[in-house]
PDB file of C-alpha atoms in Angstrom:
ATOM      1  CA  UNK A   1       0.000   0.000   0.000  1.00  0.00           C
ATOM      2  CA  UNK A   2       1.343   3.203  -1.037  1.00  0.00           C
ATOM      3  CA  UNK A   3      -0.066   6.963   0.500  1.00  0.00           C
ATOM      4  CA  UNK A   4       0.005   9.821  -2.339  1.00  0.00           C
ATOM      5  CA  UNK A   5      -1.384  13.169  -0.335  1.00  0.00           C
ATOM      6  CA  UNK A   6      -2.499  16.030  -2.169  1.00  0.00           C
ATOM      7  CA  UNK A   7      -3.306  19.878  -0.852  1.00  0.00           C
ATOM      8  CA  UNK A   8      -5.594  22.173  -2.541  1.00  0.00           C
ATOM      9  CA  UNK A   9      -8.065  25.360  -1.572  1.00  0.00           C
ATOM     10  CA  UNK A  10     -10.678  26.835  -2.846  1.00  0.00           C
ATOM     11  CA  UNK A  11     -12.615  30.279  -2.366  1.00  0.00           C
ATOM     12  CA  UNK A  12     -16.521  30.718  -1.809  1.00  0.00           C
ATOM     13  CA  UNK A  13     -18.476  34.081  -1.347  1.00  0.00           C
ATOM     14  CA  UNK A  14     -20.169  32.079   1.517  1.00  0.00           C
ATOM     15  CA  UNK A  15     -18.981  32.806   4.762  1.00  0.00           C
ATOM     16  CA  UNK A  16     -17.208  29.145   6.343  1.00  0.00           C
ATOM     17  CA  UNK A  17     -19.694  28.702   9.311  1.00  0.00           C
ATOM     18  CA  UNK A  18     -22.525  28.324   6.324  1.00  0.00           C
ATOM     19  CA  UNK A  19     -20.654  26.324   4.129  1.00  0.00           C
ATOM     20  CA  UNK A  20     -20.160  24.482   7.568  1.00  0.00           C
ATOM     21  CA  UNK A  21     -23.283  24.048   8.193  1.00  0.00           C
ATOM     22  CA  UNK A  22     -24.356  23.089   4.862  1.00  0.00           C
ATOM     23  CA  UNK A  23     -21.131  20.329   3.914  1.00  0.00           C
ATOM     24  CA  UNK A  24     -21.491  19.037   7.690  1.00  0.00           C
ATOM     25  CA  UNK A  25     -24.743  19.308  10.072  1.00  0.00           C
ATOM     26  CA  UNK A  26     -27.345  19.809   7.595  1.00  0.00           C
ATOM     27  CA  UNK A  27     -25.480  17.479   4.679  1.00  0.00           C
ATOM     28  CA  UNK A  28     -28.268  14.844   4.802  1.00  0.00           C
ATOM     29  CA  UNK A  29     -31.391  17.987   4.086  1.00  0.00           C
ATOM     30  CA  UNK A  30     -29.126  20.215   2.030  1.00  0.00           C
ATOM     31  CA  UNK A  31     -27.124  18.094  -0.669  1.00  0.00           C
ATOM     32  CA  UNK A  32     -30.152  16.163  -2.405  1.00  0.00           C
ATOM     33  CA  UNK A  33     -31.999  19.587  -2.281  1.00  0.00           C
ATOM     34  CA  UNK A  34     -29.142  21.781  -4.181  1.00  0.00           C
ATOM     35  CA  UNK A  35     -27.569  18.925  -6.530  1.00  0.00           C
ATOM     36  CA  UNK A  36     -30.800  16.798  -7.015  1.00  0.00           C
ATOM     37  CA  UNK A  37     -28.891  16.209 -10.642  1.00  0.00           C
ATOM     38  CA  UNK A  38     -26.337  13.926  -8.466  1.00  0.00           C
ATOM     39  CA  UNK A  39     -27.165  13.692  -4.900  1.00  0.00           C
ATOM     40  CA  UNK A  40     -30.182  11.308  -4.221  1.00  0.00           C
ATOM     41  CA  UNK A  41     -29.883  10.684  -0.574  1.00  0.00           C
ATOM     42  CA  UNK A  42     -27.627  11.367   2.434  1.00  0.00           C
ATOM     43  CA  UNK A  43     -28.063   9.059   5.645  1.00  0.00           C
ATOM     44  CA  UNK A  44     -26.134   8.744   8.295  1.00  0.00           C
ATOM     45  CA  UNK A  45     -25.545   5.531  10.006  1.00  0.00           C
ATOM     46  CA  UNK A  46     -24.683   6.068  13.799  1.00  0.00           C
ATOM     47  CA  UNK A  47     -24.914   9.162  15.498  1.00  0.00           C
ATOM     48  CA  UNK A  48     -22.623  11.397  14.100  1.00  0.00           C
ATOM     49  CA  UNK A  49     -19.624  10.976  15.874  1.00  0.00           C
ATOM     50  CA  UNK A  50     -16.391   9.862  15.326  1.00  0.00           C
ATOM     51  CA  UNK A  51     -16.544   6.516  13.507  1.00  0.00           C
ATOM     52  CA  UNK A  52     -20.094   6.828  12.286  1.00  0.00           C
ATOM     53  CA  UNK A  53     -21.007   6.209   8.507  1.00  0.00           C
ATOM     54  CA  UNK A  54     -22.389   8.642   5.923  1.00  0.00           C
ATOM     55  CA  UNK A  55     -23.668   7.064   2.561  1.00  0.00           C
ATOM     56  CA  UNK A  56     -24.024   8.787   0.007  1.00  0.00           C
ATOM     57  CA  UNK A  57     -26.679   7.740  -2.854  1.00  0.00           C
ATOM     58  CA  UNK A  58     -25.926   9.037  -6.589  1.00  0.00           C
ATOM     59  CA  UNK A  59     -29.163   9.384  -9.050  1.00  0.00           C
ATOM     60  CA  UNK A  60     -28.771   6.932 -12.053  1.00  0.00           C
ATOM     61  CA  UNK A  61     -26.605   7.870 -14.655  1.00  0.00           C
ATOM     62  CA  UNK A  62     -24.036   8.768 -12.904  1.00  0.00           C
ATOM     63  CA  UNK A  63     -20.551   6.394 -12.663  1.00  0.00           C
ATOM     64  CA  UNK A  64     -20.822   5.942  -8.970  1.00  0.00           C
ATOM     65  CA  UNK A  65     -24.177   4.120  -7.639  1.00  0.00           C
ATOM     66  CA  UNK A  66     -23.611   5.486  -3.926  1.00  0.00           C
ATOM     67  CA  UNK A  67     -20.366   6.140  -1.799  1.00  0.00           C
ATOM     68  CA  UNK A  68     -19.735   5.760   2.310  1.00  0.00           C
ATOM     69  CA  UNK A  69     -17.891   7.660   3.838  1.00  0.00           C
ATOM     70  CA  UNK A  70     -16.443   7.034   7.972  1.00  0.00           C
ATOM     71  CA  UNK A  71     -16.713  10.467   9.828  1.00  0.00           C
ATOM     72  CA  UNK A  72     -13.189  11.358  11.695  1.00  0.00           C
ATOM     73  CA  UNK A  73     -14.630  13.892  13.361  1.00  0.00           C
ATOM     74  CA  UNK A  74     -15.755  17.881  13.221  1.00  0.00           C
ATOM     75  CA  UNK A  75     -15.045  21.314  15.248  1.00  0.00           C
ATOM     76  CA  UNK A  76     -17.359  23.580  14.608  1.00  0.00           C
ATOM     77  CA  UNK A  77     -15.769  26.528  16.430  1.00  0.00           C
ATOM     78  CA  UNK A  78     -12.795  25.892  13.894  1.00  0.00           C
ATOM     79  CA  UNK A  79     -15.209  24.956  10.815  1.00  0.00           C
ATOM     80  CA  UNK A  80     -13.115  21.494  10.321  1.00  0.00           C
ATOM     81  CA  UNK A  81     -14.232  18.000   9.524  1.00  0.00           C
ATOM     82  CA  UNK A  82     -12.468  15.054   8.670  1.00  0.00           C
ATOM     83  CA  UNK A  83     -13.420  11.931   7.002  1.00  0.00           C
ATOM     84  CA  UNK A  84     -12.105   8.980   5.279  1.00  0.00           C
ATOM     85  CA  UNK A  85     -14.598   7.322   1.980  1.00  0.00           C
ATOM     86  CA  UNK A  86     -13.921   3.606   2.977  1.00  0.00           C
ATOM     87  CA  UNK A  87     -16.787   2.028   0.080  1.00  0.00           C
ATOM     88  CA  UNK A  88     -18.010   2.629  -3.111  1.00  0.00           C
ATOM     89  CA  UNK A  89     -17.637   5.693  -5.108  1.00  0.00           C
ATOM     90  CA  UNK A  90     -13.921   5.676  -6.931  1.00  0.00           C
ATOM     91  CA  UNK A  91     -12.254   3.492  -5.087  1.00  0.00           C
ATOM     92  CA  UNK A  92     -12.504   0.496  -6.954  1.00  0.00           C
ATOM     93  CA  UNK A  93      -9.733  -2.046  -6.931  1.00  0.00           C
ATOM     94  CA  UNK A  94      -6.681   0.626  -6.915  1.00  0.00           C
ATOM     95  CA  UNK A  95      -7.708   2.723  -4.135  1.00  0.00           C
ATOM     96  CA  UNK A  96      -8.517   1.486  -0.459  1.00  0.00           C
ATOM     97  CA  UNK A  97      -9.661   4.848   0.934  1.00  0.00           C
ATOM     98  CA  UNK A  98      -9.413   8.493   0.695  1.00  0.00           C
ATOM     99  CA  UNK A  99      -8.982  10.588   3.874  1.00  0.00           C
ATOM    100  CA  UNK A 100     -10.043  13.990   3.403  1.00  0.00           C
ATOM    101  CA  UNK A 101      -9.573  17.263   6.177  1.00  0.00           C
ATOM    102  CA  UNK A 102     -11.083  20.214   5.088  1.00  0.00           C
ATOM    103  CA  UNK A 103     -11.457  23.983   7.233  1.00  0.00           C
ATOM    104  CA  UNK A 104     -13.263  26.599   6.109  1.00  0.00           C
ATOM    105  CA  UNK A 105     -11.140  29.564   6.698  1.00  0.00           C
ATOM    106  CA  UNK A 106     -12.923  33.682   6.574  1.00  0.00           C
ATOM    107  CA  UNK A 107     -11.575  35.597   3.630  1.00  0.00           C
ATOM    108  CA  UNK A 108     -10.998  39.499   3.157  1.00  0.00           C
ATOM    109  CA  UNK A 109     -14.299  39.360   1.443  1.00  0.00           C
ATOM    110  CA  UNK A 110     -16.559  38.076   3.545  1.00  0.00           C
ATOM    111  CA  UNK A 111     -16.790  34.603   1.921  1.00  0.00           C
ATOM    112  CA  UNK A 112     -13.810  31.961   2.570  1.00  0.00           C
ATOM    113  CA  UNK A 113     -11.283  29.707   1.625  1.00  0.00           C
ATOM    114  CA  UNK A 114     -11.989  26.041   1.946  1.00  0.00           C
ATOM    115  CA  UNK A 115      -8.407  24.347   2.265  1.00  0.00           C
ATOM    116  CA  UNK A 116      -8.367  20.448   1.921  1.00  0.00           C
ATOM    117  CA  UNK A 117      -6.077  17.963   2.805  1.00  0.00           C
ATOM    118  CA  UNK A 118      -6.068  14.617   0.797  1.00  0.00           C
ATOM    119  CA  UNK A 119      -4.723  10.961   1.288  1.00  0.00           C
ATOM    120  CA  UNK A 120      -5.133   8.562  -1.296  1.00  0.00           C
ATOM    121  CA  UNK A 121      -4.248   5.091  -0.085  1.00  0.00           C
ATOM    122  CA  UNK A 122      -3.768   2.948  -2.945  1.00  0.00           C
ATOM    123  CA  UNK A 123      -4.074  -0.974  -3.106  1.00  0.00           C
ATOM    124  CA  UNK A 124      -0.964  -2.817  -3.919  1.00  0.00           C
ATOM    125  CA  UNK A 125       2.317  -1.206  -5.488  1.00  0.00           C
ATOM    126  CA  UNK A 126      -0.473   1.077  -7.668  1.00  0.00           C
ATOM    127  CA  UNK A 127       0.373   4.700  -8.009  1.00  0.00           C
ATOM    128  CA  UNK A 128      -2.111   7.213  -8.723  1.00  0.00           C
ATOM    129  CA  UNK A 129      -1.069   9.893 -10.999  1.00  0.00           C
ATOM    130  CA  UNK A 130      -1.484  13.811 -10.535  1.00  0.00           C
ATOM    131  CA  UNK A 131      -3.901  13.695 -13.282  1.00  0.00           C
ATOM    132  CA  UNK A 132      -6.126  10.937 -11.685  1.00  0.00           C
ATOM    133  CA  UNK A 133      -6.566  12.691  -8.747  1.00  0.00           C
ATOM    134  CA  UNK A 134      -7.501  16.104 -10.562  1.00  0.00           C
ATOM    135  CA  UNK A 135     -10.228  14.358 -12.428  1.00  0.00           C
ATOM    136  CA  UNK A 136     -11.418  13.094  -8.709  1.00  0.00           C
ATOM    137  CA  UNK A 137     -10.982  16.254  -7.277  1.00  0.00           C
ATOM    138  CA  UNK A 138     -13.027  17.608 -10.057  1.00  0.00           C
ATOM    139  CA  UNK A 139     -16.119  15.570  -9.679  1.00  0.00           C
ATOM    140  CA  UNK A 140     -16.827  16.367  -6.436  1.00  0.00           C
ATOM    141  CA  UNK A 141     -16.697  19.916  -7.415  1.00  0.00           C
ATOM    142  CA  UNK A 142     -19.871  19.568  -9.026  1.00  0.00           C
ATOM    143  CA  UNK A 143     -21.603  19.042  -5.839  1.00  0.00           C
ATOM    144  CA  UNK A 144     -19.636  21.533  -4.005  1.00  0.00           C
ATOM    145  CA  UNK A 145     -20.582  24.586  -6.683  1.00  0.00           C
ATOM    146  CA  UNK A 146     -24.297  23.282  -6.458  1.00  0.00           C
ATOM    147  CA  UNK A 147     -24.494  23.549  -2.850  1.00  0.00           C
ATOM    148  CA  UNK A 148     -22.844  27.218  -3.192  1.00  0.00           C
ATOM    149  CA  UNK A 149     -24.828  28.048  -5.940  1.00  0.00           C
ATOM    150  CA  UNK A 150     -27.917  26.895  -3.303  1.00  0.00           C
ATOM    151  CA  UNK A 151     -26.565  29.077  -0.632  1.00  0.00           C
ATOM    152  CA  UNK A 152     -26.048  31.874  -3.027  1.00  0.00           C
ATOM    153  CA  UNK A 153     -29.827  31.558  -4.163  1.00  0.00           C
ATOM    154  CA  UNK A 154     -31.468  30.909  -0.628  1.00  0.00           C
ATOM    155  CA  UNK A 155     -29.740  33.432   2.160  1.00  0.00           C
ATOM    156  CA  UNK A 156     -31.722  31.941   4.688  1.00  0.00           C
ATOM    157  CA  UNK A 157     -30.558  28.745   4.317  1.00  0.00           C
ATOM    158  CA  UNK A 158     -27.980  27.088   6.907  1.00  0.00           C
ATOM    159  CA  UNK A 159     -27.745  30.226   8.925  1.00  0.00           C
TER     160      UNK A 159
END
């Protein structure tokens, strides 16, 4: 097993405690509601806490039927969360999880910076390439845009 980590940030006009809000405590009303085009269902399996289970169902259509994901844990004065996807989703035969640790960070403008922290443990002597995880990283953007693009659209929302 081999561990490829990869860093990478991106800006919102939302301020972090909504986005939060939105990617962590209300994940299971808000995703299906702003990417209904991917998202089908969020449940959560447990009671939140560390080690509890979050599956994630995709409509049909898309390449991944569903994907679970094993919460490490949250701090919402800090606006961090941690998780690692241990089923489903990309990982396949070449990847045995992905951790992820994200923080949503205030910006100058009112909005913030969402900096993530990825670990790709990979199956075997496989080595994922800097392309491969791009295209990952990429996909899940669609979901993350939608549920700005929701926040954007409904102020009220996750406040």
């Amino acid at each position: 097993m081999g561990v490829a980590s990869y860093e990478f940030e991106v800006t919102s006009p939302i301020a972090p405690a909504r986005l939060f809000k939105a990617f962590v405590l209300e994940a299971a009303k808000i995703w299906p509601t702003a990417a209904p085009h991917a998202v089908k269902s969020v449940e959560l399996e447990g009671d939140a806490s560390p080690g509890s289970i979050v599956k994630i169902t995709f409509v049909e259509g898309l390449p991944y039927q569903y994907m679970k994901h094993q919460i490490g844990g949250h701090d919402e004065n800090n606006f961090s969360y941690s998780y690692s996807m241990i089923e489903g989703g990309p990982l396949g035969d070449k990847l045995e999880k992905i951790s992820y640790e994200n923080q949503f960070v205030a910006a100058a403008d009112g909005g913030s910076i969402c900096k993530s922290s990825i670990k790709y443990y990979t199956v075997g002597d496989y080595v994922i390439t800097e392309d491969e995880i791009k295209t990952l990283i990429k996909g899940s953007e669609v979901v993350y845009k939608a549920i700005e693009a929701y926040l954007l659209a409904n102020p009220d929302a996750c406040n």
